Tab-separated table of C-alpha atoms and ligand atoms in Angstrom:
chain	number	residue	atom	x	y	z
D	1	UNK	CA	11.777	-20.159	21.071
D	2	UNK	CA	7.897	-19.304	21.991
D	3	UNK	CA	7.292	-16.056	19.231
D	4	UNK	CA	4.019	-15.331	20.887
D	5	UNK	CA	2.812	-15.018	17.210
D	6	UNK	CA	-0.189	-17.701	18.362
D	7	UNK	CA	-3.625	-15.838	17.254
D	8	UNK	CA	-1.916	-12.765	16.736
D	9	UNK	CA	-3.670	-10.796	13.468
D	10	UNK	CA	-1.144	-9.755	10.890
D	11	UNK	CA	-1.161	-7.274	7.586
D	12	UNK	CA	1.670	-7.938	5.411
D	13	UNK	CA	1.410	-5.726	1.787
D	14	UNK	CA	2.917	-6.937	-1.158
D	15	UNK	CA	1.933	-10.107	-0.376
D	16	UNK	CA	1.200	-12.075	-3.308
D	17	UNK	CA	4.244	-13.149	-3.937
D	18	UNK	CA	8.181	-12.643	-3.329
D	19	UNK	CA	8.889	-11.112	0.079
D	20	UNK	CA	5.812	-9.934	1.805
D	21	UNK	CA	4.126	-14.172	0.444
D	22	UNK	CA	6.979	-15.093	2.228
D	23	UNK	CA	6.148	-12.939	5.411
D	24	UNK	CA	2.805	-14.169	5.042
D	25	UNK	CA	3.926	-17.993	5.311
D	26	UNK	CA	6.401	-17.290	7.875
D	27	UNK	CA	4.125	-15.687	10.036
D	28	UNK	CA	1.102	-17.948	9.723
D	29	UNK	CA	3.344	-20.622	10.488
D	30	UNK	CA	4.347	-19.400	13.631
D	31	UNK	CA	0.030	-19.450	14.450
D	32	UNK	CA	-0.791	-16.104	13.213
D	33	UNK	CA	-3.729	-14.815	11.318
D	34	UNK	CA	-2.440	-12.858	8.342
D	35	UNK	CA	-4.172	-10.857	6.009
D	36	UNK	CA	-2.762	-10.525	2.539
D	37	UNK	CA	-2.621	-7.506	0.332
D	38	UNK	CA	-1.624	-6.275	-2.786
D	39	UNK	CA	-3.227	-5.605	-6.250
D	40	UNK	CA	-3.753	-8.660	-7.773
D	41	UNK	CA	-6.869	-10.066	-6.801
D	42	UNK	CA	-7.024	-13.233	-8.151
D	43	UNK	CA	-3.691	-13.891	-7.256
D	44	UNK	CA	-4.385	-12.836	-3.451
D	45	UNK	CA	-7.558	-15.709	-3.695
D	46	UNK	CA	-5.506	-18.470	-4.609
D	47	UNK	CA	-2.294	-17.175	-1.902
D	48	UNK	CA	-5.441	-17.449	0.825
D	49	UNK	CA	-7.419	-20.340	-0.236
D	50	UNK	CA	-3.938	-22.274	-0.198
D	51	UNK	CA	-3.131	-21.165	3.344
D	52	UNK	CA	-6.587	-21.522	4.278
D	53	UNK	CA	-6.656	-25.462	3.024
D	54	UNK	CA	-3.417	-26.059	5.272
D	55	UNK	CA	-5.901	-24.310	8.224
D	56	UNK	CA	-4.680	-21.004	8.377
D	57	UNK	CA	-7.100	-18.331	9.281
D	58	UNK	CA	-6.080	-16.256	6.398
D	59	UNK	CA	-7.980	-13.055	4.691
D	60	UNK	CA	-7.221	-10.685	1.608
D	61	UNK	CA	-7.502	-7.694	0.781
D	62	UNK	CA	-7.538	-6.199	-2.871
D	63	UNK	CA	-5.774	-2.860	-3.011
D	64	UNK	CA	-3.165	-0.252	-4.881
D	65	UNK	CA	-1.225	1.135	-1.845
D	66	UNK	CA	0.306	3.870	-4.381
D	67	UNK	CA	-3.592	5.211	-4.214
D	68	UNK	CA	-3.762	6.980	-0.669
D	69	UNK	CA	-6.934	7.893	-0.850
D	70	UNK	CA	-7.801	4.270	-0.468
D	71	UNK	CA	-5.986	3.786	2.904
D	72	UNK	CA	-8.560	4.541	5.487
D	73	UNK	CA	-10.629	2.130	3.526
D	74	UNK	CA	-7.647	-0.517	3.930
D	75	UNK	CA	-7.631	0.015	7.738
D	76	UNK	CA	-10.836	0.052	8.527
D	77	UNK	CA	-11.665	-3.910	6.144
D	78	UNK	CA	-7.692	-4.853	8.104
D	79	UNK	CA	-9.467	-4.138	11.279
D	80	UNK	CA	-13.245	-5.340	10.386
D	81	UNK	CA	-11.735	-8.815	10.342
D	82	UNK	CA	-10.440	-9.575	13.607
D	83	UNK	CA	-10.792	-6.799	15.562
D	84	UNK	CA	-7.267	-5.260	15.914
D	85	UNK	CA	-4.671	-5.286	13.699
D	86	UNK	CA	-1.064	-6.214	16.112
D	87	UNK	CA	1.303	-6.623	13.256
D	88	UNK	CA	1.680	-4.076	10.187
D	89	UNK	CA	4.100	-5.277	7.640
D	90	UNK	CA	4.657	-2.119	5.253
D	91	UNK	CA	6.077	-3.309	1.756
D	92	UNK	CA	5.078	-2.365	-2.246
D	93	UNK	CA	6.962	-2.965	-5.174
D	94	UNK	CA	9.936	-1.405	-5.769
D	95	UNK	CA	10.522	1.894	-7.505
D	96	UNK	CA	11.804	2.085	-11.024
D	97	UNK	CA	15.409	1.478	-11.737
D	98	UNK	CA	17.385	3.308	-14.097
D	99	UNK	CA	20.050	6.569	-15.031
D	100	UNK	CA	20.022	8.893	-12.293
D	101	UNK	CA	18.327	12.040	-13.904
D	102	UNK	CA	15.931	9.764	-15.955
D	103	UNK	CA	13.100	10.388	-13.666
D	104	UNK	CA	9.648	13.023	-13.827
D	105	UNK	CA	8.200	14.344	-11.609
D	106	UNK	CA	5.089	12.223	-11.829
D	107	UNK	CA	7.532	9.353	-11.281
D	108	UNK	CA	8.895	10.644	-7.863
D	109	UNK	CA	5.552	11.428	-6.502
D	110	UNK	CA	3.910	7.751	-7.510
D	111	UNK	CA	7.126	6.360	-5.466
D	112	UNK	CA	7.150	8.276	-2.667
D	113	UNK	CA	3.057	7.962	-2.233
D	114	UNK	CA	4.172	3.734	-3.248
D	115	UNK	CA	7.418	3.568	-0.507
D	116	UNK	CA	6.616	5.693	1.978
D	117	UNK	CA	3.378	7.562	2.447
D	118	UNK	CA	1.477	4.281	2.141
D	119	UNK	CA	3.200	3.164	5.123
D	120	UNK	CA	3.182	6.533	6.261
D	121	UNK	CA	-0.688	7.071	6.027
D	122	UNK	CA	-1.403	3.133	7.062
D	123	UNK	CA	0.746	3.181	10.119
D	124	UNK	CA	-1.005	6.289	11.411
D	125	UNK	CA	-4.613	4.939	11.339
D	126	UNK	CA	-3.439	0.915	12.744
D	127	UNK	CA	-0.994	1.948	15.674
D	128	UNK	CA	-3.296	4.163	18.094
D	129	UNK	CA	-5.130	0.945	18.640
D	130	UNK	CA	-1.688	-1.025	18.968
D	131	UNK	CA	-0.747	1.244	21.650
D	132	UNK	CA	-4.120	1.203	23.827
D	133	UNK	CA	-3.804	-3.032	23.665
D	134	UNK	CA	-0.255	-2.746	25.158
D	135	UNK	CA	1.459	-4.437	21.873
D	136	UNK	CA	2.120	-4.097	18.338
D	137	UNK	CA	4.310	-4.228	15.449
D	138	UNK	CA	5.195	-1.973	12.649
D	139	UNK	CA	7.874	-3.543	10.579
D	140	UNK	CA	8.709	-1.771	7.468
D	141	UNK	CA	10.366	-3.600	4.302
D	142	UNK	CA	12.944	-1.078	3.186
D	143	UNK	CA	16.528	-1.935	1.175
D	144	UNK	CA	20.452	-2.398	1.424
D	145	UNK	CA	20.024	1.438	-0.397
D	146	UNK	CA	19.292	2.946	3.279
D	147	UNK	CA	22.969	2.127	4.224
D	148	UNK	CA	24.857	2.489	0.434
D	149	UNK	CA	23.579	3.594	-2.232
D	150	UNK	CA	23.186	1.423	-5.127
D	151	UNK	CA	23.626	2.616	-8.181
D	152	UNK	CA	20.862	2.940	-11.218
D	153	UNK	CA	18.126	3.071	-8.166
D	154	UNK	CA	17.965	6.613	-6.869
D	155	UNK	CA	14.330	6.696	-6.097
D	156	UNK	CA	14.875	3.650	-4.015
D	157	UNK	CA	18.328	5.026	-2.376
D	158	UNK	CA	16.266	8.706	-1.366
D	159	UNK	CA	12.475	7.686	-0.545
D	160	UNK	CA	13.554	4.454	1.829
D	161	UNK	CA	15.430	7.102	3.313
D	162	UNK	CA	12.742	8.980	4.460
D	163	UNK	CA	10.990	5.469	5.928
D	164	UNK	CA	14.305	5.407	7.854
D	165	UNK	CA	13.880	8.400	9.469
D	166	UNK	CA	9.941	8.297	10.120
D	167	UNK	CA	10.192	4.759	11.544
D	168	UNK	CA	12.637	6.196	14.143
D	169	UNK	CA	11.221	8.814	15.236
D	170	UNK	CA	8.012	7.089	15.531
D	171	UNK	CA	9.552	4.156	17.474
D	172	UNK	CA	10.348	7.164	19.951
D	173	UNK	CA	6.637	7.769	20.857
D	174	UNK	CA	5.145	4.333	20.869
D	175	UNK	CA	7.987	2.387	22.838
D	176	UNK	CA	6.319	3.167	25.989
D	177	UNK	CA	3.482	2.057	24.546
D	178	UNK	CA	4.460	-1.927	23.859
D	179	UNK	CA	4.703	-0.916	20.091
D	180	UNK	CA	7.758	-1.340	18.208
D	181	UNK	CA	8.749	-0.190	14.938
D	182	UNK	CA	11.738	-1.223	12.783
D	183	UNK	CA	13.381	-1.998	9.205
D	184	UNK	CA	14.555	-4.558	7.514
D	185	UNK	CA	17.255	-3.948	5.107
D	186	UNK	CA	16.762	-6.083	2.628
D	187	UNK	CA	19.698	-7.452	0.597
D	188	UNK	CA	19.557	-9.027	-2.872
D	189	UNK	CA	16.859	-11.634	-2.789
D	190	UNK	CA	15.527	-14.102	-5.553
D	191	UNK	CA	12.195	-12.671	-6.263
D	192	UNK	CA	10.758	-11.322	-9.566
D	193	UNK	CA	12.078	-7.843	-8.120
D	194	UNK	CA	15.879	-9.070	-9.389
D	195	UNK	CA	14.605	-10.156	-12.498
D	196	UNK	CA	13.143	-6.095	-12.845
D	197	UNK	CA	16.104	-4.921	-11.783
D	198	UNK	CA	18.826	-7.131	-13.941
D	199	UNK	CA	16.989	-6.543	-16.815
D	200	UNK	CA	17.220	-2.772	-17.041
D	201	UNK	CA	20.977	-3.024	-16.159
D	202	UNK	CA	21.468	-6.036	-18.869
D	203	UNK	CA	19.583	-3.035	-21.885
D	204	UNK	CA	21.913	-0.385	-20.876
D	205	UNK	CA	25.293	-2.853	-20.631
D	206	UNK	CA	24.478	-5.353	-23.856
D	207	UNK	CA	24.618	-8.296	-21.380
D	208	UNK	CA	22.046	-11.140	-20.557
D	209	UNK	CA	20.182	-10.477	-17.704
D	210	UNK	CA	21.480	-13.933	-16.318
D	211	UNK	CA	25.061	-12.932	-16.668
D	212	UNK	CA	24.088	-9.720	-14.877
D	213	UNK	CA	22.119	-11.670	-11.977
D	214	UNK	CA	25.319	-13.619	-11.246
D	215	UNK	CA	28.076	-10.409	-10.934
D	216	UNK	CA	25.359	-8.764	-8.153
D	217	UNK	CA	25.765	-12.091	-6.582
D	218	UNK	CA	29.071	-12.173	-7.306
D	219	UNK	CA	29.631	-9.356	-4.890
D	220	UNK	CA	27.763	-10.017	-1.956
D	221	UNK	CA	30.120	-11.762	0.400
D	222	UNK	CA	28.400	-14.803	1.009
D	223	UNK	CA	28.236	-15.033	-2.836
D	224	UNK	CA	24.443	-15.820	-3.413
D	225	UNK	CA	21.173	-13.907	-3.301
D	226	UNK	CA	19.016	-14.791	-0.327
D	227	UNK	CA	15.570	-16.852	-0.486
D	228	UNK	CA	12.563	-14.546	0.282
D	229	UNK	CA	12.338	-16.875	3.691
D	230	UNK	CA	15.666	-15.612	4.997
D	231	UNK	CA	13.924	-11.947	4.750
D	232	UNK	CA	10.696	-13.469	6.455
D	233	UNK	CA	12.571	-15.193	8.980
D	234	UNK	CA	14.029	-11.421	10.071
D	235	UNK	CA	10.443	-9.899	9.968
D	236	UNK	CA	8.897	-13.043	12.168
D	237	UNK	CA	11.562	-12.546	14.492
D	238	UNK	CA	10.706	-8.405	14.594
D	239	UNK	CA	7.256	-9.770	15.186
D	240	UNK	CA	7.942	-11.682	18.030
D	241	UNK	CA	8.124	-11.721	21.829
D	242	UNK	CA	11.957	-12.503	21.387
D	243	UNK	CA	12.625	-9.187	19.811
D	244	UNK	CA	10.351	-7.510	22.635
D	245	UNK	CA	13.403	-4.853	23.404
D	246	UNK	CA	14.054	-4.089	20.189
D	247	UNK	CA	12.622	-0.523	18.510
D	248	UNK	CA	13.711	1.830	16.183
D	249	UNK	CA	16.615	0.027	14.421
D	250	UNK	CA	17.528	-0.979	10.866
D	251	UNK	CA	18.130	-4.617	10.458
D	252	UNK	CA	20.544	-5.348	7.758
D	253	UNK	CA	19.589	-9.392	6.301
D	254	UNK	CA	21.970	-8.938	3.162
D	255	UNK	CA	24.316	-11.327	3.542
D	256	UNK	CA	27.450	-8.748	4.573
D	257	UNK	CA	26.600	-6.574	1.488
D	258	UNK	CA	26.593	-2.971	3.164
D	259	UNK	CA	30.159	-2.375	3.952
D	260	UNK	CA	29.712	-1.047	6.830
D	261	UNK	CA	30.072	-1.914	10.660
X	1	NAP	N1	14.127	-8.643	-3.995
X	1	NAP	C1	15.157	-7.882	-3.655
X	1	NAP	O1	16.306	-8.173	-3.925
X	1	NAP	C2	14.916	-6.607	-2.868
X	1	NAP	C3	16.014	-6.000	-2.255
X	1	NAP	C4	15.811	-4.830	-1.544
X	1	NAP	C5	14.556	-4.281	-1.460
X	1	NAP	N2	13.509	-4.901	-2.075
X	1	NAP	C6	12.217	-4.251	-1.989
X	1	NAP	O2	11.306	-5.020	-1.239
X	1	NAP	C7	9.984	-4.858	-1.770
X	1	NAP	C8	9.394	-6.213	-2.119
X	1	NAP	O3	10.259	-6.829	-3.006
X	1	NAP	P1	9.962	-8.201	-3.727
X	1	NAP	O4	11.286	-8.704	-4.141
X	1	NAP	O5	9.056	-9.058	-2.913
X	1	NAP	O6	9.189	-7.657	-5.011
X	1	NAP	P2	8.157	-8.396	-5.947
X	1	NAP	O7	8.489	-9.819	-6.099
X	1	NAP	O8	8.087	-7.530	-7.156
X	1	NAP	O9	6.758	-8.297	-5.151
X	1	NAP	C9	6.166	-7.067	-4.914
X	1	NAP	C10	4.835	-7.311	-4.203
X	1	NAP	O10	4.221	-6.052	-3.945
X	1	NAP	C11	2.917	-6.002	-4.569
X	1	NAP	N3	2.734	-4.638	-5.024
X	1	NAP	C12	3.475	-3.973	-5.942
X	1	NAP	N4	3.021	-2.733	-6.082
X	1	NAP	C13	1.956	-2.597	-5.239
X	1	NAP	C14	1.047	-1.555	-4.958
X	1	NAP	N5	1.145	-0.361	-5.549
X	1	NAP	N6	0.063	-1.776	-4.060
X	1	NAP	C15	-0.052	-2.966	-3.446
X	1	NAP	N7	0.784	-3.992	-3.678
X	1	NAP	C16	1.770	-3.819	-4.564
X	1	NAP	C17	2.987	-7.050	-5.679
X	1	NAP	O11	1.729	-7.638	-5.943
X	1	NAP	P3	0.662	-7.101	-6.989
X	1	NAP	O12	1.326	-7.064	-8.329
X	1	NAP	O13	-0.426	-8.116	-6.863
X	1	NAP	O14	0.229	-5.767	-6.503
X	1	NAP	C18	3.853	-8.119	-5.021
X	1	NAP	O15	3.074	-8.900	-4.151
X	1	NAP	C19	10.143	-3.932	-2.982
X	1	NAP	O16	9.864	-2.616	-2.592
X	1	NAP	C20	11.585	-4.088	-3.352
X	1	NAP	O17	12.107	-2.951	-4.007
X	1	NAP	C21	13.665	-6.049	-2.758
């Protein structure tokens, strides 16, 4: 299959490490030029100097998406790079897991500035110049919570909600345009996100986090978690020419966990 990825520039967030690294591999394997972001910035060097020694043209940039006010400067280094960005990947770390009402204020606002008005506010400065180039790609990291709730993770199973519903209605007025702009529904994945998650669940149930790990796997029907580079396979394919026809939809890679059809 020819992705078209070839020399395309890419900005995948949260990616120093777990599923937006993987994104990062993924597409620089397929020929693109990614540019990694997330807070850590020592971690970030050694991502990029790695990619960079296998020949990638790979670039990083130091940032807390949860901090809007930082965005525009975001967009503008994505963009001072390579001219154009053509590929947004929108992804964070998760939001807090835990009882339902267990939650401030202060806690709702970080996540929905983390989960969705980063994307929100990063999207909006990248895709005008997407649009006048004829092609881009928004792809938005979102959750199995979009389609079923999941319980202990309400902040997760309301803000992604709202991506949902921006992403669609913004895939609307860029189609024309060449620009396409989608979710992945990301199932349970091994990444240090599980470990976060299975440990809160393992302090309110008296259980070891490891026992706790294997009933979520336990219920997923193919009875295992995925590897971040089944979720990066999704997003490259999103990415590329193949997927040319595809806008405004919500990709489920969860290995038949939503029951749903
Ligand atoms: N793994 C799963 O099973 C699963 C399932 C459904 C949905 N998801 C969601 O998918 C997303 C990625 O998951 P993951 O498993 O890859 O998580 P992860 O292993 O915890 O990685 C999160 C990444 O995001 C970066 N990050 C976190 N907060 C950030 C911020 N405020 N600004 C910039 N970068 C930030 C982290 O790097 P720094 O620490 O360097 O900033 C890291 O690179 C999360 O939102 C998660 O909830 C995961």
């Amino acid at each position: 299959m020819n992705t078209g990825l070839k020399g395309k520039a890419a900005l995948i967030c949260g990616a120093s490490r777990g599923l937006g690294l993987a994104c990062a591999e993924k597409l620089a394997g397929e020929g693109a030029k990614v540019i990694l972001l997330s807070r850590n910035k020592d971690l970030l060097f050694e991502r990029v100097s790695n990619l960079n020694n296998r020949g990638v043209e790979a670039r990083f940039i130091p940032a807390d998406l949860s901090v809007i006010e930082e965005i525009p400067a975001i967009a503008k280094k994505a963009e001072a790079f390579w001219g154009n960005v053509d590929i947004l990947i929108n992804n964070a770390g998760g939001p807090p897991s835990g009882p339902n009402l267990s939650f401030n204020a202060d806690v709702w606002i970080h996540s929905f500035k983390q989960n969705f008005l980063s994307a929100e506010e990063l999207t909006k400065l990248l895709i005008p110049a997407m649009a006048e180039s004829g092609w881009g790609r928004i792809i938005n990291l979102t959750s199995i919570t979009v389609k079923q709730p999941v319980e202990n993770l309400i902040l997760s199973n309301s803000i992604r909600m709202a991506v949902t519903g921006w992403a669609k209605t913004l895939s609307l007025e860029f189609a024309a345009a060449g620009v396409t702009v989608n979710n992945i529904a990301t199932g349970y994945t091994l990444t240090e996100r599980i470990n976060e998650l299975a440990a809160v669940k393992a302090e309110q149930s008296g259980r070891d986090a490891e026992d706790v790990i294997e009933e979520m796997a336990s219920k997923i029907p193919m009875k295992r978690m995925a590897e971040p580079e089944e979720i990066a396979s999704a997003a490259a394919f999103l990415a590329s020419d193949a997927a040319s026809y595809i806008t405004g939809v919500t990709l489920p890679v969860d290995g038949g966990y939503i029951a749903g059809v």
